[in-house]
Tab-separated table of C-alpha atoms in Angstrom:
chain	number	residue	atom	x	y	z
A	1	UNK	CA	0.000	0.000	0.000
A	2	UNK	CA	2.758	2.441	0.905
A	3	UNK	CA	5.738	0.643	-0.617
A	4	UNK	CA	6.227	2.842	-3.665
A	5	UNK	CA	5.950	6.254	-2.006
A	6	UNK	CA	9.696	6.830	-2.154
A	7	UNK	CA	10.315	5.054	-5.458
A	8	UNK	CA	12.388	6.605	-8.220
A	9	UNK	CA	10.942	7.625	-11.567
A	10	UNK	CA	11.221	4.010	-12.719
A	11	UNK	CA	8.654	3.141	-10.047
A	12	UNK	CA	6.205	5.875	-11.036
A	13	UNK	CA	3.714	3.422	-12.560
A	14	UNK	CA	3.493	1.404	-9.345
A	15	UNK	CA	3.377	4.563	-7.223
A	16	UNK	CA	0.527	5.922	-9.354
A	17	UNK	CA	-1.335	2.616	-9.196
A	18	UNK	CA	-1.096	2.501	-5.408
A	19	UNK	CA	-2.161	6.147	-5.113
A	20	UNK	CA	-5.200	5.398	-7.276
A	21	UNK	CA	-5.995	2.396	-5.066
A	22	UNK	CA	-5.784	4.523	-1.908
A	23	UNK	CA	-7.914	7.262	-3.472
A	24	UNK	CA	-10.527	4.729	-4.561
A	25	UNK	CA	-10.629	3.292	-1.039
A	26	UNK	CA	-11.198	6.777	0.344
A	27	UNK	CA	-13.981	7.437	-2.185
A	28	UNK	CA	-15.777	4.196	-1.309
A	29	UNK	CA	-15.624	4.962	2.414
A	30	UNK	CA	-16.778	8.558	1.833
A	31	UNK	CA	-19.757	7.342	-0.209
A	32	UNK	CA	-20.674	4.871	2.540
A	33	UNK	CA	-20.510	7.569	5.207
A	34	UNK	CA	-22.662	9.824	3.017
A	35	UNK	CA	-25.285	7.066	2.828
A	36	UNK	CA	-25.088	6.715	6.615
A	37	UNK	CA	-25.761	10.453	6.986
A	38	UNK	CA	-28.606	10.284	4.466
A	39	UNK	CA	-30.128	7.278	6.249
A	40	UNK	CA	-29.832	8.886	9.677
A	41	UNK	CA	-27.206	6.433	10.943
A	42	UNK	CA	-24.754	9.318	11.422
A	43	UNK	CA	-25.669	12.812	12.652
A	44	UNK	CA	-26.619	15.245	9.859
A	45	UNK	CA	-23.692	17.541	10.711
A	46	UNK	CA	-21.182	14.762	9.997
A	47	UNK	CA	-18.708	15.623	7.236
A	48	UNK	CA	-18.467	12.330	5.286
A	49	UNK	CA	-15.299	13.426	3.471
A	50	UNK	CA	-13.457	14.397	6.629
A	51	UNK	CA	-14.562	11.252	8.452
A	52	UNK	CA	-13.525	9.077	5.492
A	53	UNK	CA	-10.122	10.760	5.272
A	54	UNK	CA	-9.624	10.291	9.014
A	55	UNK	CA	-10.577	6.609	8.963
A	56	UNK	CA	-8.605	5.721	5.826
A	57	UNK	CA	-5.515	7.586	7.022
A	58	UNK	CA	-5.702	5.749	10.328
A	59	UNK	CA	-6.265	2.397	8.624
A	60	UNK	CA	-3.387	2.869	6.180
A	61	UNK	CA	-1.099	3.907	9.036
A	62	UNK	CA	-2.134	0.922	11.125
A	63	UNK	CA	-1.467	-1.347	8.148
A	64	UNK	CA	2.074	0.011	7.885
A	65	UNK	CA	2.603	-0.477	11.619
A	66	UNK	CA	1.271	-4.034	11.439
A	67	UNK	CA	3.584	-4.822	8.529
A	68	UNK	CA	6.444	-3.488	10.652
A	69	UNK	CA	5.687	-6.029	13.361
A	70	UNK	CA	3.645	-3.993	15.839
A	71	UNK	CA	1.433	-6.353	17.826
A	72	UNK	CA	-2.330	-6.590	17.768
A	73	UNK	CA	-2.810	-5.245	21.301
A	74	UNK	CA	-0.754	-2.136	20.592
A	75	UNK	CA	-2.554	-1.566	17.295
A	76	UNK	CA	-5.900	-1.878	19.075
A	77	UNK	CA	-4.762	0.709	21.641
A	78	UNK	CA	-3.822	3.024	18.787
A	79	UNK	CA	-7.190	2.623	17.076
A	80	UNK	CA	-9.023	3.166	20.374
A	81	UNK	CA	-7.014	6.327	21.079
A	82	UNK	CA	-7.701	7.691	17.607
A	83	UNK	CA	-11.415	7.047	17.870
A	84	UNK	CA	-11.577	8.785	21.251
A	85	UNK	CA	-10.543	11.936	19.368
A	86	UNK	CA	-13.468	11.771	16.951
A	87	UNK	CA	-15.418	13.866	16.299
A	88	UNK	CA	-13.090	16.847	16.275
A	89	UNK	CA	-14.171	19.615	18.581
């Protein structure tokens, strides 16, 4: 997911492919949060784009940490801490 961020020009195709994948993931999550707002499952003042960016950024970061060997319990603590800070005040 993040492997090609620092690639040289020869890795541009892979970097672009991964960026498109991340952007598509964000778009799918944003659309789902918009449906949740529309259906009344989330408060009407919820910003689906901001919430989607927050969740996908957290998920991508957790994925990198997991790939680096961080344990499940520590990753769960991280996710719990991040969610305690939502919604922004």
